Coordinates of C-alpha atoms in Angstrom, one line a residue:
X214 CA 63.4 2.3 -24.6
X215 CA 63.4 3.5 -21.0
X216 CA 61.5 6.6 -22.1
X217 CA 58.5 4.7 -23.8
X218 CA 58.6 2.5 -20.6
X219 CA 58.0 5.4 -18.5
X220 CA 55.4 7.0 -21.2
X221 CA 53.9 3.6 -21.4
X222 CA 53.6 3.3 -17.4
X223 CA 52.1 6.4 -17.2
X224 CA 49.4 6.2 -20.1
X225 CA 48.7 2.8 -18.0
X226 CA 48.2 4.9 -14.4
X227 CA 46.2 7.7 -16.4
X228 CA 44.0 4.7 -17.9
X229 CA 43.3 3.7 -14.8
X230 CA 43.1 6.6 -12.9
X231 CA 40.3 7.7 -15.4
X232 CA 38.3 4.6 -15.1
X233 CA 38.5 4.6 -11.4
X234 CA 37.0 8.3 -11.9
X235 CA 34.4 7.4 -14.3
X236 CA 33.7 4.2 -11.5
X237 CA 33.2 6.8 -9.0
X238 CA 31.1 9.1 -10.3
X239 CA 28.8 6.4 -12.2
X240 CA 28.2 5.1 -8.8
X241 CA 27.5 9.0 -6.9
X242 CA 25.0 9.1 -9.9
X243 CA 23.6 5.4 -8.4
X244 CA 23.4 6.4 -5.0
X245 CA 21.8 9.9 -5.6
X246 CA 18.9 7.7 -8.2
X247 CA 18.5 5.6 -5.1
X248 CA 18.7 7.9 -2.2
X249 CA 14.9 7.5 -1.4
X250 CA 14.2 3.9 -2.0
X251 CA 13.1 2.8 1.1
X252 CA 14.8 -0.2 3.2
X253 CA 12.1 -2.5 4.6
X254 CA 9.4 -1.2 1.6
X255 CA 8.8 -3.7 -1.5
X256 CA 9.9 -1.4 -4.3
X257 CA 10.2 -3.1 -8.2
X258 CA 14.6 -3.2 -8.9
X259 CA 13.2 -0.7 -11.8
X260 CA 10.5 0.5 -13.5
X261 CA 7.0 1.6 -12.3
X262 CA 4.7 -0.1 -9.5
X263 CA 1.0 1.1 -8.7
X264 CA -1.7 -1.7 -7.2
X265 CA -0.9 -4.4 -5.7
X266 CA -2.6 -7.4 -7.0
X267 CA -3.6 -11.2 -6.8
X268 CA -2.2 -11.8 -3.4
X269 CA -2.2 -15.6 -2.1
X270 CA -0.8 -17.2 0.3
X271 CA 0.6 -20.5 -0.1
X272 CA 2.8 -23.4 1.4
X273 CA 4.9 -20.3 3.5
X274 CA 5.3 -18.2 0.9
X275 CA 3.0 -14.6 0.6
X276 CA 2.6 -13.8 -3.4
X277 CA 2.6 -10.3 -4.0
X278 CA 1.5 -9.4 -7.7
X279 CA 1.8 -5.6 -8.8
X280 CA 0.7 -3.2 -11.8
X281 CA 3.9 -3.3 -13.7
X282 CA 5.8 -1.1 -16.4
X283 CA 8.7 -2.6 -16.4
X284 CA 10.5 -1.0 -19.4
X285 CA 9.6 3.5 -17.8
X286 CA 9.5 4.5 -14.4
X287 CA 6.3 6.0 -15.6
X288 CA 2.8 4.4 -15.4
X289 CA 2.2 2.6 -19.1
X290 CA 1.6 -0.8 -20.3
X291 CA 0.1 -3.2 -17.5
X292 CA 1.8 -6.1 -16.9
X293 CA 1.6 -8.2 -13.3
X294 CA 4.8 -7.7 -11.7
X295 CA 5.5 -10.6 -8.8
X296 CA 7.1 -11.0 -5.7
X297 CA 7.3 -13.2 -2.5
X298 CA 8.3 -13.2 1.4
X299 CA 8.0 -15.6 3.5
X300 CA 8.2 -12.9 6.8
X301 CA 6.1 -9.5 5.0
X302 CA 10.0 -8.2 5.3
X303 CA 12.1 -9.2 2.8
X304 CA 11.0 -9.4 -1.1
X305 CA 12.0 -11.7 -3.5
X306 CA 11.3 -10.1 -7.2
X307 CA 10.6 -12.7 -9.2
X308 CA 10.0 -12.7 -13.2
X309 CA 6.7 -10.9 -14.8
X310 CA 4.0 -13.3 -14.5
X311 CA 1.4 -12.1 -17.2
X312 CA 2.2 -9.7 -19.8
X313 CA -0.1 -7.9 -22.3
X314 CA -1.8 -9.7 -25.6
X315 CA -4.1 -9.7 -27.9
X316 CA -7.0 -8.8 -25.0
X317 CA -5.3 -5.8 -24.0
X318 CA -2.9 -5.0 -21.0
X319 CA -3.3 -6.7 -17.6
X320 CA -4.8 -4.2 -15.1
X321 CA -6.2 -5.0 -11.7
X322 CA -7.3 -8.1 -10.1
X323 CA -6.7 -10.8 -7.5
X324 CA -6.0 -14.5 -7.4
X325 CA -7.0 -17.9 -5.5
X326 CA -6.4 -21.4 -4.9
X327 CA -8.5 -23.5 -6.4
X328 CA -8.8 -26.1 -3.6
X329 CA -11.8 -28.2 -5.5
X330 CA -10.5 -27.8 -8.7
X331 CA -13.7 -26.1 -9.3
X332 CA -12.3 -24.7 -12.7
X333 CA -10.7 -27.9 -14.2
X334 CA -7.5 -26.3 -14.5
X335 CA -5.9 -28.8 -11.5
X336 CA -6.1 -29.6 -8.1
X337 CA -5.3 -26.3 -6.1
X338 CA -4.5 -24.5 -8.9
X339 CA -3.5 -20.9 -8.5
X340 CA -5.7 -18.9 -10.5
X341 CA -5.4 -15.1 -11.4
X342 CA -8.6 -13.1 -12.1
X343 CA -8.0 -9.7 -13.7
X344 CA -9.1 -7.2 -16.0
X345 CA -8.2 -7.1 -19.6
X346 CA -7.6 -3.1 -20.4
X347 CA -8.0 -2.6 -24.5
X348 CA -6.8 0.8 -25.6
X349 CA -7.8 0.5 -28.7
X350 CA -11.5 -0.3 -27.8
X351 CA -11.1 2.9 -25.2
X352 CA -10.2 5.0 -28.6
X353 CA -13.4 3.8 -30.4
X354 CA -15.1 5.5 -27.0
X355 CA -17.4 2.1 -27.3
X356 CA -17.7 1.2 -23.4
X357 CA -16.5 -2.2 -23.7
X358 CA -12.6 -2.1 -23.2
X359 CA -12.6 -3.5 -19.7
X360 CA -13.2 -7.4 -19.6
X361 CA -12.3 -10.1 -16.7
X362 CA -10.4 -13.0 -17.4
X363 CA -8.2 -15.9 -16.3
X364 CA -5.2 -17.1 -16.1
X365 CA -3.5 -20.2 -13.7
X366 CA -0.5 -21.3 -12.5
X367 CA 0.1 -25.0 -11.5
X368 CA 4.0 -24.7 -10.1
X369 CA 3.0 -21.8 -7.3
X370 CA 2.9 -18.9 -9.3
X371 CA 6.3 -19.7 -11.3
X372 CA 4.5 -19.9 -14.9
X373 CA 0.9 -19.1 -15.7
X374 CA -1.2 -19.7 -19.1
X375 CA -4.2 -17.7 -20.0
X376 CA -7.3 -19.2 -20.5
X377 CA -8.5 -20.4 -24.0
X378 CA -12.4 -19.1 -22.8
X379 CA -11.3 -15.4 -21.9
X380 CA -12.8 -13.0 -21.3
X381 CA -14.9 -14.7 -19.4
X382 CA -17.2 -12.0 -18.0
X383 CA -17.9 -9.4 -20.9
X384 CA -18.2 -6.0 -20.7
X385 CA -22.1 -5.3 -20.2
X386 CA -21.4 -1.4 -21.5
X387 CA -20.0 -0.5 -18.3
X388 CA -16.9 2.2 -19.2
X389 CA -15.2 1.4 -15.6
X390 CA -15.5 -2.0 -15.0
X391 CA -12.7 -3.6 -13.5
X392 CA -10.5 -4.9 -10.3
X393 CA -12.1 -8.3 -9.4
X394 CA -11.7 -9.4 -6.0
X395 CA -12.6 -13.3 -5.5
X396 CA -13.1 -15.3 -2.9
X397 CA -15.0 -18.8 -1.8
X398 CA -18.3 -18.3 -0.3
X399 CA -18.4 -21.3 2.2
X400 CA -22.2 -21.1 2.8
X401 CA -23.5 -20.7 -1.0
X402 CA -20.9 -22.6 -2.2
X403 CA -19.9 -20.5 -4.1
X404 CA -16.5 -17.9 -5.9
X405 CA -17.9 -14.5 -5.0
X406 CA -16.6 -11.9 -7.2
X407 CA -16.6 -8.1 -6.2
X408 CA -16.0 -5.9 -9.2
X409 CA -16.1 -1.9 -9.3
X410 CA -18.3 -1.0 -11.9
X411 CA -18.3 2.9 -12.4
X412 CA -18.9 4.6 -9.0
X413 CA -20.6 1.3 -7.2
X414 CA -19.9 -1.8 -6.7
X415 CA -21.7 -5.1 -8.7
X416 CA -21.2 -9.0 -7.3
X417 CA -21.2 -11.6 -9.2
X418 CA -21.0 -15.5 -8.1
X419 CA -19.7 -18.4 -10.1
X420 CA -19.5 -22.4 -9.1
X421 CA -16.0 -22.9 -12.0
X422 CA -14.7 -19.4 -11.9
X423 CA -15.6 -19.2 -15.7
X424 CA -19.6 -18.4 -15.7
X425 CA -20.7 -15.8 -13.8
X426 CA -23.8 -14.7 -12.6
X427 CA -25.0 -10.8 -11.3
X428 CA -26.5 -11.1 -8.1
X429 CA -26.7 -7.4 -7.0
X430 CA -24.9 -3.7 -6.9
X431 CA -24.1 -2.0 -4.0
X432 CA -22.9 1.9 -3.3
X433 CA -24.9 4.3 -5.5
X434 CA -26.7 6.0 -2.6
X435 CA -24.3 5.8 0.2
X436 CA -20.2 6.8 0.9
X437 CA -18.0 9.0 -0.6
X438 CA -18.4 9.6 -5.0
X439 CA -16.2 12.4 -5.8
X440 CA -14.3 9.7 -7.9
X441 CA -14.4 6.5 -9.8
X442 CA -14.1 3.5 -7.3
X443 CA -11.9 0.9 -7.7
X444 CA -10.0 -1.9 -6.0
X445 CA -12.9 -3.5 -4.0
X446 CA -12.6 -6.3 -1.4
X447 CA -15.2 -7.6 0.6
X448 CA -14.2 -9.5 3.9
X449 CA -15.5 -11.5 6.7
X450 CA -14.8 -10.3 10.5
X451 CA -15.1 -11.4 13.6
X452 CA -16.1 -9.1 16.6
X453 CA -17.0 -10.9 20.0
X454 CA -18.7 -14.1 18.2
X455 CA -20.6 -11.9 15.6
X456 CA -19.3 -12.3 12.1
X457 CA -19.6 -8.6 10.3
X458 CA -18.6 -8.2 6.4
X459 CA -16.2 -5.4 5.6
X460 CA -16.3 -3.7 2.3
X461 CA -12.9 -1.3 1.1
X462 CA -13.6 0.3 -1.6
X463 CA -10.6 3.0 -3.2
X464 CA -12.2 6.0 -4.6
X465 CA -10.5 8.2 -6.9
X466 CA -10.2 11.3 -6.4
X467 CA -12.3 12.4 -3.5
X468 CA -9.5 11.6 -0.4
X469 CA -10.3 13.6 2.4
X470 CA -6.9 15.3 1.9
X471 CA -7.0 15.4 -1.5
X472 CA -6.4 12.7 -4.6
X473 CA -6.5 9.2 -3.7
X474 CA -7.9 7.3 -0.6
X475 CA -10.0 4.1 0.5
X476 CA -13.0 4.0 2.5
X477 CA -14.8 0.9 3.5
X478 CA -18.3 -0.3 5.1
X479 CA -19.3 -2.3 7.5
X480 CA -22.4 -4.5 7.1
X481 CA -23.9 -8.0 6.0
X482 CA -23.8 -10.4 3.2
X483 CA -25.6 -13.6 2.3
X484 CA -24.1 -14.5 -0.8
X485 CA -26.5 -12.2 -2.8
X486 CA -26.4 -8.9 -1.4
X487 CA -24.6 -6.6 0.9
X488 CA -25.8 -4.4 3.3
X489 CA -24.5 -1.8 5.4
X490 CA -25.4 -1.1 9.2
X491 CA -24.8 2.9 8.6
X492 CA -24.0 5.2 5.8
X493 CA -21.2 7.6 7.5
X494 CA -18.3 7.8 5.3
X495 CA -15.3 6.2 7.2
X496 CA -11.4 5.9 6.1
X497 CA -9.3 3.4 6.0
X498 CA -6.0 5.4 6.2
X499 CA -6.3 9.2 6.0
X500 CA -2.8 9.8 4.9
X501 CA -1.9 11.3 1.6
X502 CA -0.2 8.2 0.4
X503 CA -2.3 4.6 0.8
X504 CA -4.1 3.5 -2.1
X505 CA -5.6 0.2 -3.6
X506 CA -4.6 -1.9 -0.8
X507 CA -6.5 -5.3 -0.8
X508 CA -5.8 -8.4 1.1
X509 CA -4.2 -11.6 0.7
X510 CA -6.7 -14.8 0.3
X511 CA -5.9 -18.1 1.6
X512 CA -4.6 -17.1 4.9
X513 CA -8.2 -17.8 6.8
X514 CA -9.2 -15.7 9.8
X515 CA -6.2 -13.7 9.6
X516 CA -6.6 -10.5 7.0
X517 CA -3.7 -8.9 5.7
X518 CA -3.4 -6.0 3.6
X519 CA -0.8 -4.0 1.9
X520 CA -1.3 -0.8 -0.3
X521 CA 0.2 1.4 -2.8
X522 CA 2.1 4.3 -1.2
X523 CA 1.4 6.8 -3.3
X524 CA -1.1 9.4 -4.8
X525 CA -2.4 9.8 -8.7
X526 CA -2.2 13.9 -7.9
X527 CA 1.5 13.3 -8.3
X528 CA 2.3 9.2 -8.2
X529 CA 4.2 10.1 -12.5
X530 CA 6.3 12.9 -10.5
X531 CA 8.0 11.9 -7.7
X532 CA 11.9 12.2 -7.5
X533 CA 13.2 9.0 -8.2
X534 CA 14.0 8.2 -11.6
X535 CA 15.2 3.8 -11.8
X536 CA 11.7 3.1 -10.4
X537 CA 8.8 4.7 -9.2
X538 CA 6.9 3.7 -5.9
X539 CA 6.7 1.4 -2.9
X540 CA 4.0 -1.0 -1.1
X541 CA 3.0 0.1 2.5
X542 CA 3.9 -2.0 5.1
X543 CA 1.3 -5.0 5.5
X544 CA -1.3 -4.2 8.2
X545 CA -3.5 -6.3 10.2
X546 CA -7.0 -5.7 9.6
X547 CA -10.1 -6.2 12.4
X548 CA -13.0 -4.8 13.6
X549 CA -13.4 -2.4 16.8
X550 CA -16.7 -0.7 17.9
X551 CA -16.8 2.5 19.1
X552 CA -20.3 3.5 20.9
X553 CA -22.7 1.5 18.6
X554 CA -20.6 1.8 15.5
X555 CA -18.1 -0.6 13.8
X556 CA -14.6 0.5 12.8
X557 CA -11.8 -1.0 10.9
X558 CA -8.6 -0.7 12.8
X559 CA -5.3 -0.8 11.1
X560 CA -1.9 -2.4 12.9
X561 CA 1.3 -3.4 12.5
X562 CA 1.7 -7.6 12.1
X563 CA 3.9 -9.4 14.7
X564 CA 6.7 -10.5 11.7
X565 CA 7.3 -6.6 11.5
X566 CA 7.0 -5.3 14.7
X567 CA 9.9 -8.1 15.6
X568 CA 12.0 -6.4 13.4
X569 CA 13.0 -3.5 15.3
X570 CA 15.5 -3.5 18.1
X571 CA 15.4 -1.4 20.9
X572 CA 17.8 1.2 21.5
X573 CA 16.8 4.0 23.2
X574 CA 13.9 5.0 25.8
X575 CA 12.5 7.9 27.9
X576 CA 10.6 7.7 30.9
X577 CA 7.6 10.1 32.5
X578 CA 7.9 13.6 31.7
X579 CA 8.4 16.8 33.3
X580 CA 9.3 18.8 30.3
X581 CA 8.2 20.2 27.1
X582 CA 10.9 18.9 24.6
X583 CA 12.0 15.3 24.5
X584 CA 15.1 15.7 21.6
X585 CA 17.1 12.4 20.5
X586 CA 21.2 13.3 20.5
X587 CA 22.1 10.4 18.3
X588 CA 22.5 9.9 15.0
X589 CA 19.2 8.4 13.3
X590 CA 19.7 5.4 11.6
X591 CA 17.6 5.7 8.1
X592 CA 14.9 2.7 9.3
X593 CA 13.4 3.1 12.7
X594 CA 10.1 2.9 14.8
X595 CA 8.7 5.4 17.5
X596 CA 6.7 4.3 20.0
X597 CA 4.7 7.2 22.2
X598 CA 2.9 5.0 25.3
X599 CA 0.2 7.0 27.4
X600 CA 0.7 10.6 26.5
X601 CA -1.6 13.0 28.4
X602 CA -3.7 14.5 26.1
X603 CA -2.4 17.3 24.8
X604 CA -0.7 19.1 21.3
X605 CA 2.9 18.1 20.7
X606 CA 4.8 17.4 17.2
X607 CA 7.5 15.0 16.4
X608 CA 10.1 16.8 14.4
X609 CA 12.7 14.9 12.0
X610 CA 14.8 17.2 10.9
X611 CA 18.9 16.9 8.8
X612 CA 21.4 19.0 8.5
X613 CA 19.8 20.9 5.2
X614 CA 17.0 22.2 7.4
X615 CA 14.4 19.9 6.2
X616 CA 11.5 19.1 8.4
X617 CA 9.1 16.7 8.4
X618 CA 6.1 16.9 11.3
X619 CA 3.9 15.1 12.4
X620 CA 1.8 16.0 15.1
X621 CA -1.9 16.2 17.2
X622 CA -3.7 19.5 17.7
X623 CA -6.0 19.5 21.0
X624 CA -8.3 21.9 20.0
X625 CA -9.3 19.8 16.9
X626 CA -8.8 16.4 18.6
X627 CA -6.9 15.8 15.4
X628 CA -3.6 14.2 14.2
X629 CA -1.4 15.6 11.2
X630 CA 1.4 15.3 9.1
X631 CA 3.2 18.3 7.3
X632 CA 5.9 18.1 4.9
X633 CA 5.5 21.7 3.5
X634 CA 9.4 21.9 4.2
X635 CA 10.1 18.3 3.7
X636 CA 12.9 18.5 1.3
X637 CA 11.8 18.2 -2.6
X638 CA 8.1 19.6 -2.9
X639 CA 8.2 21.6 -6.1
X640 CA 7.5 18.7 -8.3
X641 CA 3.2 18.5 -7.9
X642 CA 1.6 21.4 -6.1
X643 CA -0.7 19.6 -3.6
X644 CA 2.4 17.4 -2.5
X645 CA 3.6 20.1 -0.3
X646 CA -0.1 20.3 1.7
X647 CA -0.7 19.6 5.1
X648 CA -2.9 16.3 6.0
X649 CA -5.0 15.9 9.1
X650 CA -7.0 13.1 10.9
X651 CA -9.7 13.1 12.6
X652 CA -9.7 11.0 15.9
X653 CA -12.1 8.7 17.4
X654 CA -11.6 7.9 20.5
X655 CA -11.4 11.5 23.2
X656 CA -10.2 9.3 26.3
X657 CA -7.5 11.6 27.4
X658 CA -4.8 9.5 26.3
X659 CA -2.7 9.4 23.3
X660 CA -0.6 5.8 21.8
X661 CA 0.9 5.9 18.9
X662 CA 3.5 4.2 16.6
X663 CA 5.8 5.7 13.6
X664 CA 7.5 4.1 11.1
X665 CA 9.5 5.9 9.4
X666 CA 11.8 4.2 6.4
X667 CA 13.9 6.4 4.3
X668 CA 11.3 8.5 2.2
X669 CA 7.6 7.7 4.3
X670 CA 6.5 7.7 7.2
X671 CA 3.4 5.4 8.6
X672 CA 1.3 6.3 11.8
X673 CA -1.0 4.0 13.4
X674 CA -2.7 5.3 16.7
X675 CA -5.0 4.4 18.8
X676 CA -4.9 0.9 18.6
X677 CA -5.0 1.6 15.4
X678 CA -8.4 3.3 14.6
X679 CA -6.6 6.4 13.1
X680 CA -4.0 5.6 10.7
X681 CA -1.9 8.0 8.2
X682 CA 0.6 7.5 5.4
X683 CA 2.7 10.1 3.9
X684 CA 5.5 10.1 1.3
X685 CA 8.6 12.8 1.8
X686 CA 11.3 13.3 0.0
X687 CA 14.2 15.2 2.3
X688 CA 17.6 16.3 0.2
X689 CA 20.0 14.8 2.7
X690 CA 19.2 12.1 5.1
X691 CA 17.1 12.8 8.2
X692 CA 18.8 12.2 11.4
X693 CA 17.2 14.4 14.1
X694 CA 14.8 13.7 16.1
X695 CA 12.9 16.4 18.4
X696 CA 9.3 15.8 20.3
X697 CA 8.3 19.6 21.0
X698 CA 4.5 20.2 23.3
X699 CA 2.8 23.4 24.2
X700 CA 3.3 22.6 28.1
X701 CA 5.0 19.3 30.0
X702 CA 5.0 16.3 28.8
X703 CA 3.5 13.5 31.0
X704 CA 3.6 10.0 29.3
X705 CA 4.6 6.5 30.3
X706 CA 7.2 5.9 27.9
X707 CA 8.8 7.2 24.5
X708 CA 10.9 4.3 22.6
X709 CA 13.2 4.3 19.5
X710 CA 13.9 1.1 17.8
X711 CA 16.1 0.5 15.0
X712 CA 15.3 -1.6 11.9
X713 CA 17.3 -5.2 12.2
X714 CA 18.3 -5.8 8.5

């Protein structure tokens, strides 16, 4: 009896012993599928994420809507994927809001409040518009597989139904013809929709959201067309009393460093047509890795946008494997002016940059290498303030010899980021290539910020006129820190700040 005691104790301790073994390395496996999701980055729990979509603002809460797969980490049938914050920081996922049917999947779009229940569906309703993808039309190469439709929700975005009338603007024959961006003209009274139709851009207005009207196309003679455009949004600015309208249009391919990009235009609309004041091709983000972004409605003078961080040359690829791909962080968007020319500048909202803590600073210069001893935490920010002008690179570095840099080359009055040596490049050939920006300011000073958040990296300099986003994917985490120039540094101030969570 004492024998099969001891036997039986010690079948129990192997039991156990195996599970806690089994426990362990289930949850190495976890950590190493998770290693690059980021920390203060929306990313889906699982599946895939491209364009955002539908964002609306409303009663404190910011509704963020995303291309969805939520069964493969792998782009494949649309849904709209949802999510909300009420600080741009921390993402609640909520359930899918619209899934595929009869129509076809649920690609791009955006959504409103219907203030004046113009549409009949309620009083402030929230109403998606989006494009209705049918692959099986696609197969029969007719032309008409793209088609807009609606769908509302009258509990804040908890439950939506389709609309009995959908589609309800046909597919004139148009093969891309897609991404509606809506919003309330004031002065026509009217919804103004912007849609990408092939490789320009048509408007269409409507008093009910449900009939709609072509008033004019836009972009066949003018910006960049070495790819289809898509994900338009067409906003009003203010510079200096002067209201300006701001086109973004995404074009892909045809990025300036290769794959995907957005460009934008700055000009005038009456409600009919929209005109630019030049035709010079200008960026929104030259980065590899910022795609799609559009901007929340119903937040008045105060525009918002997030983007997709990532690229089609390689978005299917990447190394993670429970999901695939994050939002940028939100920027602020406005106008600046540089000589007689208007620019879009890119920063940082106030909910985000109040998220860092500051923890460690340099003052003036006197040498050529400014090198930070301490460990990195995984989520920080790097502030440069009132660099001479002059070619330098930030190095972020780990133990495995990975190197991430980003930098600005004198000569070329350029900025750049280069993860050639990043960590995992071998997955997509043009990952691994080196991205530059042009600046557009020459004033013999250099600002900039970084943020940097596990697996990307965001720079917005020069009060944010030059912007770049870039993906990296080291093997172990980065913790070093160096600032390397070709002669002595002479700055204001260099700040590190760590992410609060």
């Amino acid at each position: 009896m004492i024998r099969l005691m001891k036997y039986g104790a010690m079948m129990l301790l192997l039991s156990i012993a195996g599970t806690c073994l089994a426990q362990i390395e289930q949850q190495q496996q976890e950590d190493c599928e998770e290693k690059y999701r980021p920390i203060y980055h929306f990313t889906p729990n699982q599946g895939w994420m491209n364009d955002p979509n539908g964002m609306v603002y409303l009663n404190g809460n910011y509704h963020l809507f995303f291309q969805h797969n939520p069964d493969k980490p792998v782009w494949g049938p649309m849904h709209w994927g949802h999510a909300t914050s009420k600080d741009l920081i921390h993402w609640d996922e909520k359930k899918i809001a619209l899934y595929p049917d009869s129509l076809g999947t649920i690609f791009s779009g955006s959504a409103v409040i219907d203030k004046h229940n113009t549409a009949g569906f309620g009083k402030g309703a929230m109403v998606a518009i989006f494009t209705h993808h049918n692959h099986q039309e696609e197969d029969r190469k007719t032309g008409l597989h793209q088609n807009q439709s609606l769908a509302y929700s009258l509990d804040e975005g908890t439950t939506w139904t389709k609309y009995k009338g959908n589609p309800v603007l046909p597919n004139p024959g148009i093969w891309d013809f897609r991404d509606p961006k809506v919003m309330w003209h004031e002065l026509s009274h009217r919804w103004i929709m912007t849609l990408a139709t092939k490789d320009c851009i048509t408007f269409y207005s409507s008093k009910d959201l449900k009939s709609w009207k072509k008033e004019s196309e836009f972009g066949k003679q003018v910006g960049a067309h070495g790819g289809v455009w898509e994900c338009p949004d067409l906003i009003p600015m203010r510079y200096k009393g002067t209201t300006k309208w701001v086109l973004l249009v995404s074009i892909n391919p045809g990025g300036p460093n290769g794959g995907s990009v957005t460009q934008y235009f700055v000009g005038d609309f009456d409600g009919h047509q929209f005109r630019t004041d030049d035709t010079k091709i200008k960026w929104l983000d030259w980065g590899p890795d910022n795609y799609a972004g559009v901007t929340w409605s119903n937040l008045e003078d105060r525009h918002l946008m997030i983007g997709w961080m990532s690229n089609w040359q390689y978005a299917n690829e990447v190394p993670t494997t429970r999901w695939r791909s994050s939002s940028t962080i939100p920027r602020v968007l406005s106008l600046d002016k540089i000589g007689q020319s208007f620019y879009v500048a890119s920063t940082v909202p106030k909910e985000l940059e109040n998220a860092f803590r500051s923890f460690k600073k340099y003052h003036s210069g006197g040498t050529k290498e400014v090198s930070f001893g301490q460990h990195l935490p995984q989520a920080y920010r790097l502030d440069l303030r009132d660099l001479k002008q002059q070619s330098f690179k930030v190095i972020l570095s780990n133990e495995s010899g990975d190197e991430l840099i980003i930098g600005y080359r004198e000569d070329q009055n350029a900025y750049y980021i280069d993860r050639s040596k990043s960590g995992e490049v071998s997955f997509n050939e043009e990952f691994p290539k080196i991205a530059s920006a042009q600046r557009l300011l020459n004033n013999g000073t250099l600002s900039f910020s970084l943020y940097v958040d596990v697996s990307s990296v965001e720079l917005f300099a020069d009060r944010g006129l030059t912007v770049m986003t870039s993906l990296f994917f080291p093997n172990r985490p980065i913790t070093k820190l160096r600032i390397v120039a070709d002669k002595k540094f002479e700055f204001q101030e260099i700040g590190i700040s760590a992410f609060k969570r």
